[in-house]
Amino acid sequence: AGGGGAPALGAEEAAEVEELEMDVRILEERLGSVAADAPEVAELTEAVRWRKERIDELMAAATPRAAAPARDPSPATPARTPGSARRPTTAPDSSARKSTRSSTRATPVHPVPATLNQEQIHEVFEYYANFGRTSVQNYQDTIDSF
């Protein structure tokens, strides 16, 4: 992202901008492949809009305040607070970009898609419930062994 006058981003911010731009491309491709009246169009559009806003926020934060021209967000767009910078529920298919991810970076947890049926939701719940119990039990066993 950027041209000759691009602001200097830190390594973490540059990586986030790159990932967000990749997300936007993937989401726009998905948006182009669904029917205009499909129910997921609104979610995809919102996900693209949010990512573009986040890119703008990161770029604005990297630009020195004196040289940063204020870009007026549309009045329909609510102002984001630091605590509200969470991703919307629609996440791109992460398998499409797993090979490009660095193994040293923590992989973000993507939200569960809204298309799961009750059985799948129950399986996910059981997995995490058992995972937590197993971790606690392993910890307790380790403590007890001393």
Coordinates of N, CA and C in Angstrom, one line a residue:
A1 N 0.8 -1.2 0.0 CA 0.0 0.0 0.0 C 0.9 1.2 0.0
G2 N 0.6 2.1 -0.9 CA 1.3 3.4 -0.9 C 2.0 3.7 -2.1
G3 N 2.3 5.0 -2.2 CA 3.1 5.5 -3.3 C 4.3 6.3 -2.8
G4 N 4.7 7.4 -3.5 CA 5.8 8.1 -3.1 C 5.7 8.8 -1.8
G5 N 4.5 9.3 -1.5 CA 4.3 10.1 -0.2 C 3.6 9.2 0.9
A6 N 3.8 7.9 0.8 CA 3.1 7.1 1.8 C 3.7 7.3 3.2
P7 N 2.9 7.2 4.2 CA 3.4 7.4 5.5 C 4.2 6.2 6.0
A8 N 5.1 6.4 6.9 CA 6.0 5.3 7.4 C 5.2 4.5 8.4
L9 N 4.9 3.3 8.1 CA 4.2 2.4 9.0 C 5.2 1.5 9.8
G10 N 4.9 1.2 11.0 CA 5.7 0.2 11.7 C 5.5 -1.2 11.1
A11 N 6.3 -2.1 11.5 CA 6.3 -3.4 10.9 C 4.9 -4.1 11.2
E12 N 4.4 -3.9 12.4 CA 3.1 -4.6 12.8 C 2.0 -3.9 12.0
E13 N 2.0 -2.6 11.9 CA 0.9 -1.9 11.2 C 1.0 -2.2 9.7
A14 N 2.2 -2.3 9.1 CA 2.3 -2.6 7.7 C 1.8 -4.0 7.4
A15 N 2.1 -4.9 8.4 CA 1.6 -6.3 8.2 C 0.1 -6.3 8.3
E16 N -0.5 -5.5 9.2 CA -2.0 -5.5 9.3 C -2.6 -4.9 8.1
V17 N -2.0 -3.8 7.6 CA -2.5 -3.2 6.4 C -2.5 -4.1 5.2
E18 N -1.4 -4.9 5.1 CA -1.2 -5.8 4.0 C -2.3 -6.9 4.1
E19 N -2.5 -7.4 5.3 CA -3.5 -8.5 5.5 C -4.9 -7.9 5.3
L20 N -5.2 -6.7 5.7 CA -6.5 -6.1 5.4 C -6.7 -5.9 3.9
E21 N -5.7 -5.4 3.2 CA -5.8 -5.3 1.8 C -6.1 -6.6 1.1
M22 N -5.4 -7.7 1.5 CA -5.7 -9.0 1.0 C -7.1 -9.4 1.3
D23 N -7.6 -9.2 2.5 CA -9.0 -9.5 2.9 C -10.0 -8.8 2.0
V24 N -9.7 -7.5 1.7 CA -10.6 -6.7 0.9 C -10.6 -7.3 -0.5
R25 N -9.5 -7.7 -1.1 CA -9.5 -8.3 -2.4 C -10.3 -9.6 -2.4
I26 N -10.1 -10.4 -1.4 CA -10.8 -11.7 -1.3 C -12.3 -11.5 -1.2
L27 N -12.7 -10.5 -0.3 CA -14.1 -10.2 -0.1 C -14.7 -9.6 -1.3
E28 N -14.0 -8.8 -2.0 CA -14.6 -8.2 -3.2 C -14.7 -9.3 -4.3
E29 N -13.8 -10.2 -4.4 CA -14.0 -11.3 -5.3 C -15.2 -12.1 -5.0
R30 N -15.4 -12.4 -3.7 CA -16.6 -13.2 -3.3 C -17.9 -12.4 -3.5
L31 N -17.8 -11.0 -3.3 CA -19.0 -10.2 -3.6 C -19.3 -10.2 -5.0
G32 N -18.3 -10.2 -5.9 CA -18.6 -10.3 -7.3 C -19.1 -11.6 -7.8
S33 N -18.9 -12.6 -7.0 CA -19.4 -14.0 -7.4 C -20.8 -14.3 -6.9
V34 N -21.4 -13.5 -6.1 CA -22.7 -13.8 -5.5 C -23.7 -13.0 -6.2
A35 N -25.0 -13.4 -6.2 CA -26.0 -12.7 -6.9 C -26.3 -11.4 -6.1
A36 N -26.7 -10.4 -6.8 CA -26.9 -9.1 -6.1 C -28.0 -9.1 -5.0
D37 N -28.9 -10.0 -5.1 CA -29.9 -10.1 -4.1 C -29.7 -11.2 -3.0
A38 N -28.4 -11.7 -3.0 CA -28.1 -12.8 -2.1 C -28.1 -12.2 -0.7
P39 N -28.4 -13.0 0.3 CA -28.5 -12.4 1.7 C -27.1 -12.0 2.2
E40 N -26.0 -12.6 1.7 CA -24.7 -12.3 2.2 C -24.1 -11.0 1.7
V41 N -24.8 -10.4 0.7 CA -24.2 -9.2 0.1 C -24.0 -8.1 1.1
A42 N -25.0 -7.9 2.0 CA -24.9 -6.8 3.0 C -23.7 -7.1 4.0
E43 N -23.5 -8.4 4.4 CA -22.4 -8.7 5.3 C -21.1 -8.5 4.6
L44 N -21.0 -8.9 3.3 CA -19.7 -8.8 2.6 C -19.4 -7.3 2.4
T45 N -20.4 -6.5 2.1 CA -20.2 -5.1 1.9 C -19.8 -4.4 3.1
E46 N -20.4 -4.8 4.3 CA -20.0 -4.2 5.6 C -18.6 -4.6 5.9
A47 N -18.2 -5.9 5.6 CA -16.8 -6.3 5.9 C -15.8 -5.6 5.1
V48 N -16.1 -5.3 3.8 CA -15.2 -4.6 3.0 C -15.1 -3.2 3.5
R49 N -16.2 -2.5 3.8 CA -16.2 -1.2 4.3 C -15.4 -1.0 5.6
W50 N -15.6 -2.0 6.5 CA -14.9 -1.9 7.8 C -13.4 -2.0 7.6
R51 N -12.9 -2.9 6.7 CA -11.5 -3.1 6.5 C -10.9 -1.9 5.8
K52 N -11.6 -1.3 4.9 CA -11.1 -0.1 4.2 C -11.0 1.1 5.3
E53 N -12.0 1.2 6.2 CA -11.9 2.2 7.2 C -10.7 1.9 8.1
R54 N -10.4 0.7 8.5 CA -9.3 0.3 9.3 C -8.0 0.6 8.7
I55 N -7.9 0.4 7.3 CA -6.7 0.7 6.6 C -6.5 2.3 6.7
D56 N -7.6 3.0 6.5 CA -7.5 4.5 6.6 C -7.0 4.9 8.0
E57 N -7.5 4.3 9.0 CA -7.2 4.6 10.4 C -5.7 4.3 10.6
L58 N -5.2 3.2 10.1 CA -3.8 2.9 10.3 C -2.9 3.9 9.6
M59 N -3.3 4.2 8.3 CA -2.5 5.1 7.6 C -2.5 6.5 8.2
A60 N -3.7 6.9 8.7 CA -3.8 8.3 9.4 C -2.9 8.3 10.6
A61 N -2.9 7.2 11.4 CA -2.1 7.1 12.6 C -0.6 7.2 12.3
A62 N -0.2 6.7 11.1 CA 1.2 6.7 10.8 C 1.7 8.0 10.2
T63 N 0.7 8.9 9.7 CA 1.0 10.1 9.1 C 1.3 11.2 10.2
P64 N 2.4 11.9 10.2 CA 2.6 13.0 11.2 C 1.4 13.9 11.2
R65 N 0.9 14.3 12.4 CA -0.3 15.1 12.6 C -0.2 16.4 11.8
A66 N 0.9 17.1 11.8 CA 1.0 18.4 11.1 C 0.8 18.2 9.6
A67 N 1.2 17.1 9.0 CA 1.1 16.9 7.6 C -0.1 16.2 7.2
A68 N -0.8 15.7 8.1 CA -2.0 14.8 7.8 C -3.2 15.7 7.5
P69 N -3.7 15.6 6.2 CA -4.9 16.3 5.9 C -6.1 15.5 6.5
A70 N -6.9 16.2 7.2 CA -8.1 15.5 7.8 C -9.0 15.0 6.7
R71 N -9.3 13.7 6.8 CA -10.2 13.1 5.8 C -11.5 13.0 6.5
D72 N -12.5 13.7 6.1 CA -13.8 13.7 6.8 C -14.6 12.5 6.5
P73 N -14.8 11.6 7.5 CA -15.6 10.4 7.2 C -17.1 10.8 7.0
S74 N -17.8 10.0 6.3 CA -19.2 10.3 6.0 C -20.0 10.4 7.3
P75 N -21.0 11.2 7.4 CA -21.7 11.3 8.7 C -22.5 10.1 9.0
A76 N -22.7 9.2 8.0 CA -23.5 8.0 8.3 C -22.6 6.9 8.9
T77 N -21.3 7.2 8.9 CA -20.3 6.2 9.4 C -20.1 6.6 10.9
P78 N -20.4 5.7 11.8 CA -20.1 6.0 13.2 C -18.6 6.0 13.6
A79 N -18.3 6.9 14.5 CA -16.9 7.0 14.9 C -16.5 5.7 15.6
R80 N -15.3 5.2 15.4 CA -14.9 4.0 16.1 C -14.0 4.4 17.3
T81 N -14.2 3.7 18.4 CA -13.4 3.9 19.5 C -12.4 2.8 19.6
P82 N -11.3 3.0 20.3 CA -10.2 1.9 20.3 C -10.8 0.6 20.7
G83 N -11.8 0.5 21.6 CA -12.4 -0.8 21.9 C -13.3 -1.4 20.9
S84 N -13.7 -0.6 19.9 CA -14.6 -1.1 18.9 C -13.9 -1.6 17.6
A85 N -12.6 -1.8 17.7 CA -11.9 -2.1 16.4 C -11.9 -3.6 16.2
R86 N -13.0 -4.3 16.5 CA -13.1 -5.7 16.3 C -13.7 -6.0 14.9
R87 N -13.3 -7.1 14.3 CA -13.8 -7.4 13.0 C -15.2 -7.8 12.9
P88 N -15.9 -7.4 11.9 CA -17.3 -7.9 11.7 C -17.4 -9.4 11.6
T89 N -18.5 -9.9 11.7 CA -18.7 -11.4 11.8 C -18.3 -12.1 10.5
T90 N -18.3 -11.4 9.3 CA -17.9 -12.1 8.1 C -16.4 -12.1 7.9
A91 N -15.8 -13.2 7.9 CA -14.4 -13.3 7.7 C -14.1 -14.1 6.4
P92 N -13.1 -13.7 5.6 CA -12.8 -14.4 4.4 C -12.3 -15.8 4.7
D93 N -12.3 -16.6 3.7 CA -11.9 -18.0 3.9 C -10.4 -18.0 4.2
S94 N -10.0 -18.3 5.4 CA -8.6 -18.2 5.8 C -7.7 -19.2 5.1
S95 N -8.3 -20.3 4.5 CA -7.5 -21.3 3.9 C -6.8 -20.8 2.6
A96 N -7.4 -19.7 2.0 CA -6.9 -19.1 0.8 C -5.6 -18.4 1.1
R97 N -5.3 -18.1 2.3 CA -4.1 -17.3 2.6 C -3.2 -17.9 3.6
K98 N -3.4 -19.1 4.1 CA -2.6 -19.7 5.1 C -1.2 -19.8 4.7
S99 N -0.9 -20.1 3.5 CA 0.4 -20.3 3.0 C 1.3 -19.0 3.0
T100 N 0.6 -17.9 3.0 CA 1.3 -16.6 3.0 C 1.6 -16.1 4.4
R101 N 1.0 -16.7 5.4 CA 1.2 -16.2 6.7 C 2.5 -16.6 7.3
S102 N 3.1 -15.7 8.1 CA 4.4 -16.1 8.8 C 4.0 -16.9 10.0
S103 N 4.8 -17.9 10.2 CA 4.6 -18.8 11.3 C 4.9 -18.2 12.7
T104 N 5.6 -17.0 12.6 CA 6.0 -16.4 13.9 C 4.9 -15.5 14.4
R105 N 3.9 -15.1 13.5 CA 2.8 -14.3 14.0 C 1.7 -15.1 14.5
A106 N 1.0 -14.5 15.5 CA -0.1 -15.2 16.1 C -1.3 -15.2 15.1
T107 N -1.9 -16.3 14.9 CA -3.1 -16.3 13.9 C -4.3 -15.8 14.6
P108 N -5.0 -14.8 14.1 CA -6.2 -14.3 14.7 C -7.3 -15.3 14.7
V109 N -8.1 -15.3 15.7 CA -9.3 -16.2 15.7 C -10.4 -15.6 14.9
H110 N -10.8 -16.3 13.9 CA -11.9 -15.7 13.0 C -13.3 -16.1 13.6
P111 N -14.2 -15.2 13.5 CA -15.6 -15.6 14.1 C -16.2 -16.7 13.3
V112 N -17.1 -17.4 14.0 CA -17.8 -18.5 13.5 C -18.8 -18.0 12.4
P113 N -18.9 -18.6 11.2 CA -19.9 -18.1 10.3 C -21.3 -18.4 10.7
A114 N -22.2 -17.5 10.3 CA -23.6 -17.7 10.7 C -24.3 -18.8 10.1
T115 N -23.6 -19.6 9.2 CA -24.3 -20.6 8.5 C -24.2 -22.0 9.1
L116 N -23.7 -22.1 10.4 CA -23.6 -23.4 11.0 C -25.0 -23.9 11.5
N117 N -25.2 -25.2 11.4 CA -26.4 -25.7 11.9 C -26.2 -26.1 13.4
Q118 N -27.3 -26.5 14.0 CA -27.3 -26.7 15.5 C -26.3 -27.8 15.8
E119 N -26.2 -28.9 15.0 CA -25.3 -30.0 15.3 C -23.8 -29.5 15.2
Q120 N -23.5 -28.7 14.2 CA -22.1 -28.2 14.1 C -21.8 -27.3 15.3
I121 N -22.8 -26.5 15.7 CA -22.5 -25.6 16.8 C -22.3 -26.4 18.1
H122 N -23.0 -27.5 18.2 CA -22.9 -28.3 19.4 C -21.5 -29.0 19.4
E123 N -21.0 -29.4 18.2 CA -19.7 -30.0 18.1 C -18.6 -29.0 18.4
V124 N -18.7 -27.8 18.0 CA -17.7 -26.8 18.3 C -17.7 -26.5 19.8
F125 N -18.9 -26.4 20.4 CA -19.0 -26.2 21.8 C -18.3 -27.3 22.6
E126 N -18.6 -28.5 22.2 CA -18.1 -29.7 22.9 C -16.5 -29.7 22.7
Y127 N -16.0 -29.4 21.6 CA -14.6 -29.3 21.4 C -13.9 -28.4 22.3
Y128 N -14.5 -27.1 22.4 CA -13.9 -26.1 23.2 C -14.1 -26.4 24.7
A129 N -15.3 -27.0 25.1 CA -15.5 -27.4 26.4 C -14.5 -28.4 26.9
N130 N -14.3 -29.4 26.0 CA -13.4 -30.5 26.4 C -11.9 -30.0 26.4
F131 N -11.6 -29.1 25.4 CA -10.3 -28.5 25.4 C -10.0 -27.8 26.7
G132 N -10.9 -27.0 27.1 CA -10.6 -26.2 28.4 C -10.5 -27.2 29.6
R133 N -11.3 -28.2 29.7 CA -11.3 -29.1 30.8 C -10.0 -29.9 30.7
T134 N -9.5 -30.3 29.5 CA -8.3 -31.0 29.4 C -7.1 -30.2 29.8
S135 N -7.1 -28.9 29.4 CA -6.0 -28.0 29.7 C -5.9 -27.8 31.2
V136 N -7.1 -27.6 31.9 CA -7.1 -27.5 33.3 C -6.6 -28.7 34.0
Q137 N -7.1 -29.9 33.5 CA -6.7 -31.2 34.1 C -5.2 -31.4 34.0
N138 N -4.7 -31.1 32.8 CA -3.2 -31.3 32.6 C -2.4 -30.4 33.5
Y139 N -2.9 -29.2 33.7 CA -2.2 -28.2 34.6 C -2.3 -28.8 36.0
Q140 N -3.5 -29.3 36.4 CA -3.6 -29.8 37.8 C -2.8 -31.0 38.0
D141 N -2.7 -31.9 37.0 CA -1.9 -33.1 37.1 C -0.4 -32.7 37.2
T142 N 0.0 -31.7 36.5 CA 1.4 -31.2 36.6 C 1.7 -30.7 38.0
I143 N 0.8 -29.9 38.5 CA 1.0 -29.3 39.9 C 1.0 -30.5 40.9
D144 N 0.1 -31.5 40.7 CA 0.0 -32.6 41.7 C 1.3 -33.4 41.7
S145 N 2.0 -33.5 40.5 CA 3.1 -34.4 40.4 C 4.4 -33.8 41.2
F146 N 4.3 -32.6 41.6 CA 5.5 -32.0 42.3 C 5.4 -32.3 43.8

